[in-house]
Coordinates of C-alpha atoms and ligand atoms in Angstrom, one line a residue:
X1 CA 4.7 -10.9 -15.3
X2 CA 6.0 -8.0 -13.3
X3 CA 2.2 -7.4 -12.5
X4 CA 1.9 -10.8 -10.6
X5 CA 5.6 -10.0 -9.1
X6 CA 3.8 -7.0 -7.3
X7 CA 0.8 -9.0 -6.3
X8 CA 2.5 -11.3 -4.7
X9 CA 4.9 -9.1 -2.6
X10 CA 2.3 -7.0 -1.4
X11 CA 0.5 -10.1 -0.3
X12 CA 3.9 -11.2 1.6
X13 CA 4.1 -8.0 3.2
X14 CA 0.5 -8.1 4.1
X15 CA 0.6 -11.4 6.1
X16 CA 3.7 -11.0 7.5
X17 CA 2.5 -7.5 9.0
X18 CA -1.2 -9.1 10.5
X19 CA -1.0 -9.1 14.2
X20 CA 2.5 -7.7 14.7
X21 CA 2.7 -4.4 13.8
X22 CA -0.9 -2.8 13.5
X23 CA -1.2 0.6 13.9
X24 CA -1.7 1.1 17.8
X25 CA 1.5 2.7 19.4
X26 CA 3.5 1.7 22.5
X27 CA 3.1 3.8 25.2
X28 CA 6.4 5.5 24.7
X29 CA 5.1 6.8 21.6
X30 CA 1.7 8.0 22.5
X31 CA 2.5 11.3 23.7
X32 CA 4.3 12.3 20.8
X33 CA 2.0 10.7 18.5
X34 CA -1.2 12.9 20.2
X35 CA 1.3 15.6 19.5
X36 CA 1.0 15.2 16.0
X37 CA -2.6 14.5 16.2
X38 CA -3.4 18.0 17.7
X39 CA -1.7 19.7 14.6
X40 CA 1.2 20.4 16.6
X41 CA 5.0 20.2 15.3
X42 CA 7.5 18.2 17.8
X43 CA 10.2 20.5 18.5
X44 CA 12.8 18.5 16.7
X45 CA 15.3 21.0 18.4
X46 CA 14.4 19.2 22.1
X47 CA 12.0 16.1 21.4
X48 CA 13.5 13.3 22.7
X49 CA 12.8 9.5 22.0
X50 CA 14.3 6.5 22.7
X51 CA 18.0 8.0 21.9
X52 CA 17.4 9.7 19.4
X53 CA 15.2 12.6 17.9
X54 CA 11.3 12.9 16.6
X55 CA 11.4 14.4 12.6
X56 CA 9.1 17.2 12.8
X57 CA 5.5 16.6 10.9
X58 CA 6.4 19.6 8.5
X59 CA 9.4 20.2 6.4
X60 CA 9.1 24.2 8.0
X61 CA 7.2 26.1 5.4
X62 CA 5.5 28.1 7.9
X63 CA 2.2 28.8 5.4
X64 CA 1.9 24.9 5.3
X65 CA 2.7 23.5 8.4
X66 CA 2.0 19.8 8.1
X67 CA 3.2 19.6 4.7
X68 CA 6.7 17.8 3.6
X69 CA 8.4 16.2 6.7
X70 CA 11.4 17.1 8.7
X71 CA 14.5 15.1 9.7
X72 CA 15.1 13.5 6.6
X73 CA 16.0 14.0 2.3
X74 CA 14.8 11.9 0.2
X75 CA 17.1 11.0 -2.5
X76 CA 14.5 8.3 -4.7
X77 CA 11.6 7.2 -4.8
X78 CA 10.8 3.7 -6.4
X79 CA 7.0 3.4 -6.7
X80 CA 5.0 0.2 -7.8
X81 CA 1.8 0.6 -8.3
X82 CA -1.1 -1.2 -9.9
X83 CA -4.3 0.3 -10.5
X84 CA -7.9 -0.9 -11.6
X85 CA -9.9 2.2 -13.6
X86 CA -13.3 0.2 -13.1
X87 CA -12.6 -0.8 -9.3
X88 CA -10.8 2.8 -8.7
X89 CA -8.3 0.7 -6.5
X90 CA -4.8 1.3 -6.3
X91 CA -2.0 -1.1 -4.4
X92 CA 1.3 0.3 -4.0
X93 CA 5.0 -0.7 -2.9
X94 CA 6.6 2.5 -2.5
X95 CA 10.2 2.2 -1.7
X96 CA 11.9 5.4 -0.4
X97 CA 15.7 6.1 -0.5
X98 CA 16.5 8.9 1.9
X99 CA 19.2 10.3 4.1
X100 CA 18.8 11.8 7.5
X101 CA 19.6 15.1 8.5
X102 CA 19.7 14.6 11.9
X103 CA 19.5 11.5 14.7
X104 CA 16.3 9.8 13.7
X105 CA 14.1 8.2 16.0
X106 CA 11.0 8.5 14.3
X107 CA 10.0 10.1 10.9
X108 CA 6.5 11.0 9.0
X109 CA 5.7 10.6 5.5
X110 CA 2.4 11.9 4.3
X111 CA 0.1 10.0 2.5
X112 CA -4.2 10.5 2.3
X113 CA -6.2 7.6 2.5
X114 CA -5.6 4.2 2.3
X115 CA -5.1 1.1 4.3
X116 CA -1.3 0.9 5.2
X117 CA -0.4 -3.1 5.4
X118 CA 3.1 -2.9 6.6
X119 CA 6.3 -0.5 7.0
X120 CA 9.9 -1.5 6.6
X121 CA 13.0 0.7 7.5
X122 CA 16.1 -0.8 6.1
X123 CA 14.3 -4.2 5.2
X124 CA 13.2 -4.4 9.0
X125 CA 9.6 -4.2 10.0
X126 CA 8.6 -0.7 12.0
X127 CA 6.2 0.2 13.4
X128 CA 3.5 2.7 12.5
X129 CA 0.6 4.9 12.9
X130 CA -1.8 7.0 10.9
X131 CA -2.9 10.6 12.4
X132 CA -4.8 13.0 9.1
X133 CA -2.6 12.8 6.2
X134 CA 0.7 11.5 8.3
X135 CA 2.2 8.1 8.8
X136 CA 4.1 8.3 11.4
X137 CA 7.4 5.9 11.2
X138 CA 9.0 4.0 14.4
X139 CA 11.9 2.5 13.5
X140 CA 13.4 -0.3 14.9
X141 CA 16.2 1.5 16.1
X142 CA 17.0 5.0 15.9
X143 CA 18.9 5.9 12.3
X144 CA 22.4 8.0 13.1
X145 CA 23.0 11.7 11.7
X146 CA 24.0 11.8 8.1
X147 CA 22.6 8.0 7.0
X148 CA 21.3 6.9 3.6
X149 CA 18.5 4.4 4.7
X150 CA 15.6 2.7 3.0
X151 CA 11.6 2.8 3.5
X152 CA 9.1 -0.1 2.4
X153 CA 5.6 1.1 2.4
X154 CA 2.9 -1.5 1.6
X155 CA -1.0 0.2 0.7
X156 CA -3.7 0.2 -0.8
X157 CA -7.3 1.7 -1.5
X158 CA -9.1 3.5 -3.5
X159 CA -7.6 6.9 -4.0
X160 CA -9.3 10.3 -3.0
X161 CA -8.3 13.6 -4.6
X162 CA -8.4 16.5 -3.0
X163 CA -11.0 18.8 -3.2
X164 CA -10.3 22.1 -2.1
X165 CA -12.7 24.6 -0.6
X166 CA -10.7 27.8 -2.1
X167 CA -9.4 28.2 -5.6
X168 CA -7.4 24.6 -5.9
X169 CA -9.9 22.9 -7.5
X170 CA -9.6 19.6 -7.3
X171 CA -6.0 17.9 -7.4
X172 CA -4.1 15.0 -6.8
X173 CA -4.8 11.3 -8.4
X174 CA -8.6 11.8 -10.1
X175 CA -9.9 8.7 -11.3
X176 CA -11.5 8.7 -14.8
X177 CA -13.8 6.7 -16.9
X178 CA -10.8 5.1 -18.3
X179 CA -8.2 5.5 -15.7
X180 CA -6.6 8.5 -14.0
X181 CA -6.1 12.5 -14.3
X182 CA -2.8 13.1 -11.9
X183 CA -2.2 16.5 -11.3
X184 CA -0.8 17.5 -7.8
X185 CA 0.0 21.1 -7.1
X186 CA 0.3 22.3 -4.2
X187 CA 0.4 19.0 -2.4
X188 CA -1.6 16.1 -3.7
X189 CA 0.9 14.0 -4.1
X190 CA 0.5 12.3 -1.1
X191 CA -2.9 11.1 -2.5
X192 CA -1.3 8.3 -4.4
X193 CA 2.3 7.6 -2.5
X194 CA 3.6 8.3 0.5
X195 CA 6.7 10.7 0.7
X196 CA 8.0 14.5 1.5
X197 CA 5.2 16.3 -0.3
X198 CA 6.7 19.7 -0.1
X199 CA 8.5 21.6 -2.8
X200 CA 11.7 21.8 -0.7
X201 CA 12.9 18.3 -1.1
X202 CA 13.1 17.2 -5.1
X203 CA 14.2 13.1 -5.4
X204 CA 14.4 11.1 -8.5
X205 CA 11.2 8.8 -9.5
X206 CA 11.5 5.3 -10.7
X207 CA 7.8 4.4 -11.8
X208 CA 6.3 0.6 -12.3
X209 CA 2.6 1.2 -12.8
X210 CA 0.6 -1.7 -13.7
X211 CA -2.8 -1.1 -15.6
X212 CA -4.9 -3.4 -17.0
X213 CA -3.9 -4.3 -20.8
X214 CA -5.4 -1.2 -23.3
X215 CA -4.7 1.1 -21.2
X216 CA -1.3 3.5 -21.3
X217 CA 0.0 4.9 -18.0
X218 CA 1.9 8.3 -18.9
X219 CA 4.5 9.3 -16.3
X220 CA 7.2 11.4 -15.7
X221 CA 10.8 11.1 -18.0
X222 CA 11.5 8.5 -20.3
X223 CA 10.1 4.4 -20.8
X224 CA 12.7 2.1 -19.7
X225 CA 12.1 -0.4 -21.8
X226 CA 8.7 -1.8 -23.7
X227 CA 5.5 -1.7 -21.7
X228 CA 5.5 -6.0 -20.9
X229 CA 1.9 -7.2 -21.3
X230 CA 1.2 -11.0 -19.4
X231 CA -1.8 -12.4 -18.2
X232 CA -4.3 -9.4 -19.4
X233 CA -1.8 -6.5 -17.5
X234 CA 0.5 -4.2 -19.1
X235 CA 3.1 -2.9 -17.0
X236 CA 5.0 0.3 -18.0
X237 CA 8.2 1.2 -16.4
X238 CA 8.9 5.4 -16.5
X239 CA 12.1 7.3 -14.8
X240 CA 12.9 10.2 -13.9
X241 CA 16.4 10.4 -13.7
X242 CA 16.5 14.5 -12.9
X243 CA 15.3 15.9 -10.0
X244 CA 11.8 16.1 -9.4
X245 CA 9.6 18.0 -7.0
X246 CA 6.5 16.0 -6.0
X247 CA 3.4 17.9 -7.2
X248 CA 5.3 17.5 -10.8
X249 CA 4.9 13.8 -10.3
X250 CA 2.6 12.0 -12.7
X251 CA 1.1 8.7 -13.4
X252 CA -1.7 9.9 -16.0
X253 CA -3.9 6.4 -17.1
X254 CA -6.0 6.4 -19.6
X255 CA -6.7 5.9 -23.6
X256 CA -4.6 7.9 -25.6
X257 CA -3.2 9.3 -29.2
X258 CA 0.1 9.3 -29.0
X259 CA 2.6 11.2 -31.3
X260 CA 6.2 10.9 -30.9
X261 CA 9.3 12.5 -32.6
X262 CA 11.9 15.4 -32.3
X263 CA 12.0 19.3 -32.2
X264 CA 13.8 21.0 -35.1
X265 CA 16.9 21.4 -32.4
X266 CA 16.8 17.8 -31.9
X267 CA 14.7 17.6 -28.2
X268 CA 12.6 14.0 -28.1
X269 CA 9.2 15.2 -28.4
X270 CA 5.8 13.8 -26.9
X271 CA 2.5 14.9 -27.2
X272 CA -0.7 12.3 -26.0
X273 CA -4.2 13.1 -25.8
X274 CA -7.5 11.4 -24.9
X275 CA -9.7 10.2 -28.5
X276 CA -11.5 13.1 -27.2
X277 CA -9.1 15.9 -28.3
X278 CA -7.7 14.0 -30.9
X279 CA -8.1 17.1 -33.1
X280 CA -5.6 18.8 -30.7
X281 CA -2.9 16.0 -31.2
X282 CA -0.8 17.4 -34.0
X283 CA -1.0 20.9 -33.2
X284 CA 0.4 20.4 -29.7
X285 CA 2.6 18.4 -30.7
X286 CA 4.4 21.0 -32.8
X287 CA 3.9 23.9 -31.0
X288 CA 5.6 22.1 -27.9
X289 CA 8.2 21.4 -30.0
X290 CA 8.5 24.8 -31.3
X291 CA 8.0 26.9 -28.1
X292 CA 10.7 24.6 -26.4
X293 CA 13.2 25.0 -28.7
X294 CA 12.1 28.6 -28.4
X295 CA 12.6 28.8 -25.1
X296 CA 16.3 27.2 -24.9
X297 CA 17.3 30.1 -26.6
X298 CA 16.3 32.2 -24.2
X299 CA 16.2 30.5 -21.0
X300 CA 19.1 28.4 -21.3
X301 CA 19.4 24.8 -22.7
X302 CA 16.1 22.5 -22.2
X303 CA 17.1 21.1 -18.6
X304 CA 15.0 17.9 -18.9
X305 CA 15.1 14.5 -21.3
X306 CA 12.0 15.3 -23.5
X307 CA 9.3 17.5 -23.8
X308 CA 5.5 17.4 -25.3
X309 CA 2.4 17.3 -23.3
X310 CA -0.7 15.5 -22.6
X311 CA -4.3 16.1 -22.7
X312 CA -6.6 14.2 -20.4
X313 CA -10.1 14.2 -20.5
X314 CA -10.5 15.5 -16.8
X315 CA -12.3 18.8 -16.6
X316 CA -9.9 20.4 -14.4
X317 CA -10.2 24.1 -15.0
X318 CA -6.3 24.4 -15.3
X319 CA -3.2 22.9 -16.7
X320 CA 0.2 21.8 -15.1
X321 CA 3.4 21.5 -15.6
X322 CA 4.1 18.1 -14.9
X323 CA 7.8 17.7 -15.4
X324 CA 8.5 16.6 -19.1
X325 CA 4.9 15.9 -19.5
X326 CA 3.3 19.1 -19.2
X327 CA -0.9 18.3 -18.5
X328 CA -3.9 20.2 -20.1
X329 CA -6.9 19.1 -17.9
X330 CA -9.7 18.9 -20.6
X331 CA -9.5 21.6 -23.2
X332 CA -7.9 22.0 -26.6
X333 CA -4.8 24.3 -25.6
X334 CA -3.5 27.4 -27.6
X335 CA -0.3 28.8 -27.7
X336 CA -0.7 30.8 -24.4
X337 CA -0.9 27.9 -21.9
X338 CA 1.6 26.0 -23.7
X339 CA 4.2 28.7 -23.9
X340 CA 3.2 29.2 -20.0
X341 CA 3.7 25.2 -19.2
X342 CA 6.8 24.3 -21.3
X343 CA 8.1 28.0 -19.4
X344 CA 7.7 26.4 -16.3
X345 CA 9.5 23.3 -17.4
X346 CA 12.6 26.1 -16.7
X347 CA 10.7 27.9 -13.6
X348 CA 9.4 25.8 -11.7
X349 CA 10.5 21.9 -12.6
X350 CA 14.4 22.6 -13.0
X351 CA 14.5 25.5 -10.4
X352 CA 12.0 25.2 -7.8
X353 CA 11.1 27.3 -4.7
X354 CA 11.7 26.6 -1.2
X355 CA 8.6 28.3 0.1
X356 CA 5.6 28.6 -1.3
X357 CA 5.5 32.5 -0.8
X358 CA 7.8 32.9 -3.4
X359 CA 5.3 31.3 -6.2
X360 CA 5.7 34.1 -8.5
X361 CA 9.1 32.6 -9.1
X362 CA 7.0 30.0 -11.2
X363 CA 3.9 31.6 -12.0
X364 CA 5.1 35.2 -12.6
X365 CA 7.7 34.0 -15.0
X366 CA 5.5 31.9 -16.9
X367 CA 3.2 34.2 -17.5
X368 CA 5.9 36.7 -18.5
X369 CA 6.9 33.9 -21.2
X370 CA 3.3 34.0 -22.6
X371 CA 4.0 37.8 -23.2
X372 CA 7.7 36.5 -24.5
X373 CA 6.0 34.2 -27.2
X374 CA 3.3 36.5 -28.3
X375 CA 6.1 39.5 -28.7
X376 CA 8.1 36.6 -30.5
X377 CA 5.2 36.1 -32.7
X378 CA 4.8 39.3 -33.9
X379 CA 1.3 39.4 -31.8
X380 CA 0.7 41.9 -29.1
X381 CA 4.8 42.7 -28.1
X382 CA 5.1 42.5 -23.6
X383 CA 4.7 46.2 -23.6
X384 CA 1.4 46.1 -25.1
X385 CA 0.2 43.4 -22.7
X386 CA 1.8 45.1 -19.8
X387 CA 0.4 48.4 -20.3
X388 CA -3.1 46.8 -20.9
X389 CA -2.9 45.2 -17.4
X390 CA -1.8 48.5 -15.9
X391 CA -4.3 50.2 -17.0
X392 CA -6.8 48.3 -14.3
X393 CA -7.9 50.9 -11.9
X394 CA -6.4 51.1 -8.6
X395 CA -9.2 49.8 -6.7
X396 CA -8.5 46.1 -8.7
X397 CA -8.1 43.2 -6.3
X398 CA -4.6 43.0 -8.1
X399 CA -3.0 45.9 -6.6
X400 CA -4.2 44.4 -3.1
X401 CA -2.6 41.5 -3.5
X402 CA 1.2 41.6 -3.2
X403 CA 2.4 38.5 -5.6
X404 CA 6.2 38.4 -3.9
X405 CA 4.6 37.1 -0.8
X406 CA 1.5 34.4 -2.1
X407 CA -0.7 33.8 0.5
X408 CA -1.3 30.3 1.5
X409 CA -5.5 30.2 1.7
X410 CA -5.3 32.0 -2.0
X411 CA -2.0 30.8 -3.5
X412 CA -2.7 31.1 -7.5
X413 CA -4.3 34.4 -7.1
X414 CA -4.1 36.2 -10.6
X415 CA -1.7 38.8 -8.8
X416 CA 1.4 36.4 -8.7
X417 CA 0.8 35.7 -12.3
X418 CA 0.0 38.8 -13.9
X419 CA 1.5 41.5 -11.3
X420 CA 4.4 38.6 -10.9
X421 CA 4.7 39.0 -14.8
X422 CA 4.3 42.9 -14.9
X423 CA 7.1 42.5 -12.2
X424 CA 9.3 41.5 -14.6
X425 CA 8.6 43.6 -17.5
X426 CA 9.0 46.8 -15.3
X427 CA 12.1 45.2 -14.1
X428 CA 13.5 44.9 -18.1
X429 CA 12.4 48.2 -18.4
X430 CA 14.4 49.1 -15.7
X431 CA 17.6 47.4 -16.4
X432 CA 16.8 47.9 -20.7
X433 CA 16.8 44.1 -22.6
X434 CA 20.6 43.1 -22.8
X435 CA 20.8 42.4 -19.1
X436 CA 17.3 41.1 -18.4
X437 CA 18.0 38.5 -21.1
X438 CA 21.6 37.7 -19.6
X439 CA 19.6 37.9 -16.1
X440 CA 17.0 34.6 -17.2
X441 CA 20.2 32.6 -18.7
X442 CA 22.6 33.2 -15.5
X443 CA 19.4 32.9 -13.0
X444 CA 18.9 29.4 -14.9
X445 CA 22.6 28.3 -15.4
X446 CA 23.1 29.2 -11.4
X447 CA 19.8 27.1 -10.1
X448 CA 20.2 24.4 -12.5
X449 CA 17.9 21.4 -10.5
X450 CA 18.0 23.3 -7.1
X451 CA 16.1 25.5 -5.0
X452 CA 15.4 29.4 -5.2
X453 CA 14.1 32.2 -3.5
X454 CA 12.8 35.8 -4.2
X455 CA 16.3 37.3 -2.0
X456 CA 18.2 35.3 -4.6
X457 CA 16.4 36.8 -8.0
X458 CA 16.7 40.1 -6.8
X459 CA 20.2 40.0 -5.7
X460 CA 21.5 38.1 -8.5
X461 CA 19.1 40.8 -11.0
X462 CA 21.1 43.9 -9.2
X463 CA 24.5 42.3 -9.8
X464 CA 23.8 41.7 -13.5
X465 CA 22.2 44.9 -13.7
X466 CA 24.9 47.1 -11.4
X467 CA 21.4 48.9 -10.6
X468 CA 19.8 49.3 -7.3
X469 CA 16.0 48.2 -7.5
X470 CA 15.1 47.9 -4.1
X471 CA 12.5 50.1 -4.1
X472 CA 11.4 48.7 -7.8
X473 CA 11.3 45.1 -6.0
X474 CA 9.2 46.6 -3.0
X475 CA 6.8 48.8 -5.2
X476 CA 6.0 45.7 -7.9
X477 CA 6.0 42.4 -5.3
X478 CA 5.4 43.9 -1.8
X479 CA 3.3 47.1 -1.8
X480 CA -0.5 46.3 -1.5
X481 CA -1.3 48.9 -4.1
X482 CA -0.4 50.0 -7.7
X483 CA 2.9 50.7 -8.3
X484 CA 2.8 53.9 -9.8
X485 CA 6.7 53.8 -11.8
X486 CA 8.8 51.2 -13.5
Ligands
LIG1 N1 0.9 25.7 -11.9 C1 -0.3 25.6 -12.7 C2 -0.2 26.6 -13.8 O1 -0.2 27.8 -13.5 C3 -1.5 25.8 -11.8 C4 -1.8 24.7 -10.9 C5 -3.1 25.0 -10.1 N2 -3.3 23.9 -9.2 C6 -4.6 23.7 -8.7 N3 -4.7 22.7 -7.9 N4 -5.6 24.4 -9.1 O2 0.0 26.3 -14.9
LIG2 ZN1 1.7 28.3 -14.1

């Protein structure tokens, strides 16, 4: 039912759109537009349209400059999607509740691919235009300062992941032989909706993904409701009530096992994996549930709804921490990359970083909490690990490679995970374990669903500490050479 609900609006959209909107702009646009086109940001300090002003093409992470968008906050996102695994084609209503930060006469959203069929801004057709991975948004009229308003975006196509040339891989919605791998850090979420792909501005999700019947589309939070099958479709209906940055988002289609329960400290618990790693299903199930409870001792209470984790039968060469729904891209995982993901669910999904030069915020503390799980164990304790990583000579491409500052063409360089980790065990050395363990509960309790940055984690760490570690800080993230104390 809700499957032909979606059909049918998109096809009103569509027709309604033919011949009146298109995606040539008027001549008052043009300029600007070939602006955007050229890779250049309009100054939305001085850029001037109709009476308003021009949200810049980049929310103003200087490493990625097209990436999020600028004049605007997204508050929700409601996406309906269908999608056919054996055509690989995806149509999507994705409904956008935002507020603007400043007079908006035009706005970007980015999206990859596709064939855009219409645009509405508060219900009224606008006009639009594609330039790379931007759709450029004329509204009607300009929206005032300080508004809550309301996007439409009508598309479809058949969805292209990206494949990076570096050390990305390949990300973003990856169809499958029996639906869909979606994994999207740094910024592939803009290959299956259009939004603010950057970091820096977390919404809630509202999912209604419709996939032919037999198949289960896994996303972010919890079911509303029963999946509703009519007419050979199943439509499944996920939200996300906390919020969410947008390479966390998920909409992972496929066949899968599914187990479902609690943790001992009473945390709803789901673990799913393809047939093919139905060996795997019991054991991450349990150890999800274990190393979460774990880690809301430590860290600070679980932030999210549930936890678990998913195993897709996508040869990714890495895993990710999808919010609630950590994902394991094809392999059986042990308790190292769990611990790491579930770890993230704290750094990373609840408090998330601004720029993406502060990665280790994520990645160094996750790794850390690999060493925190094995020490827990009663396997190798942090020291061990950390003096078996120090030990790499000085010439090692991880002493070049300062993990407080990640660098944008090599972002998930093993420095800001291992040299981010070591960061923090020289740091507890430093400071001795009753304040580094008061240090992750207040850094937690403080960020709780917001925003952080490397200033912040060491400021707050001296304060706990009443220790000066300036030249700790400098020496472990900055310096492009071994530290040679802790
Ligand atoms: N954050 C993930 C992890 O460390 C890594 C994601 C890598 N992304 C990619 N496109 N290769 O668990
Ligand atoms: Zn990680």
């Amino acid at each position: 039912m809700a499957s032909g609900r979606l059909a049918v609006a998109a096809t009103a959209v569509l027709i309604g759109t033919f011949g009146t909107l298109g995606c040539s702009a008027s001549s008052g646009e043009s300029a600007a537009t070939s602006a955007v086109t050229d890779g250049a940001l309009p100054d939305a300090g001085t850029a001037q349209l109709h009476k308003g002003r021009i949200g810049a093409a980049g929310i103003g992470d200087p490493d990625f400059p097209t990436d999020g968008n600028g004049g605007y906050d997204v508050d929700r996102y409601r996406l309906k999607l269908a999608y056919d695994p054996p055509a690989k084609h995806l149509s999507g209503m994705a409904g956008i509740e935002a507020r603007t930060t400043q007079d908006l006469s035009r706005f970007n959203l980015d999206l990859s691919g596709f064939k855009v069929a219409g645009v509405t801004v508060n219900g009224a057709a606008a006009r639009f235009a594609r330039t790379g991975d931007e759709l450029v948004v004329t509204p009607a009229k300009t929206i005032p300062n300080k508004t809550a308003f309301t996007v439409e975006v009508t598309y479809s196509g058949e969805p292209k992941p990206v494949r990076d040339s570096s050390n990305l891989g390949t990300y973003g919605f990856i169809p499958t032989s029996d639906g869909a791998f979606v994994a999207c850090e740094p910024n592939g979420a803009k290959t299956w909706f259009p939004g603010n792909d950057h970091p820096a501005d977390k919404a809630r999700y509202d999912f209604e993904i419709t996939v032919p019947e037999g198949v289960t589309a896994l996303a972010n939070g919890e079911l509303v409701g029963d999946p509703v099958t009519a007419g050979g479709k199943t439509t499944f209906t996920w939200r996300e009530t906390h919020p969410m940055v947008s390479y966390l988002a998920t909409m992972t289609l496929g066949r899968f096992e599914i187990r479902e329960g609690k943790t001992a400290a009473g945390i709803k618990n789901v673990a799913a994996v393809d047939p093919r790693y139905s060996g795997s299903l019991d054991n991450l199930y349990t150890l999800s549930g274990k190393i979460t409870d774990y880690w809301s001792t430590v860290f600070g209470p679980y932030p999210f709804s549930s936890t678990g984790g998913v195993i897709d039968n996508f040869s990714a060469g890495y895993a990710l921490e999808n919010q609630t729904k950590p994902m394991y891209g094809g392999f059986n995982p042990g308790d190292d990359v769990i611990a790491h993901e579930l770890a993230h669910q704290w750094f990373g999904d609840s408090l998330s970083i601004r720029r993406w030069k502060d990665l280790w915020l994520n990645e160094g503390f996750a790794t850390y909490a690999e060493w925190l799980w094995s020490e827990h164990k009663g396997n190798a304790g942090a020291d061990r690990i950390f003096r078996t990583h120090y030990a790499t000579p000085a010439d090692a491409a991880i002493w070049k490679y300062a993990p407080g500052r990640a660098k944008p063409d090599d972002l998930f360089n093993g420095s800001v995970y291992t040299r981010g980790g070591m960061t923090l065990h020289a740091l507890r050395q430093r400071i001795g374990d009753p304040a580094f363990f008061t240090l992750l509960k207040t850094w937690n309790a403080q960020h709780k669903y917001g925003y952080v940055t490397t200033e912040e984690f060491t400021a707050l760490a001296e304060k706990v500490s009443g220790k000066q570690l300036d030249s700790l800080f400098d020496a472990w993230l900055f310096a492009p050479q071994k530290p040679t104390s802790w």
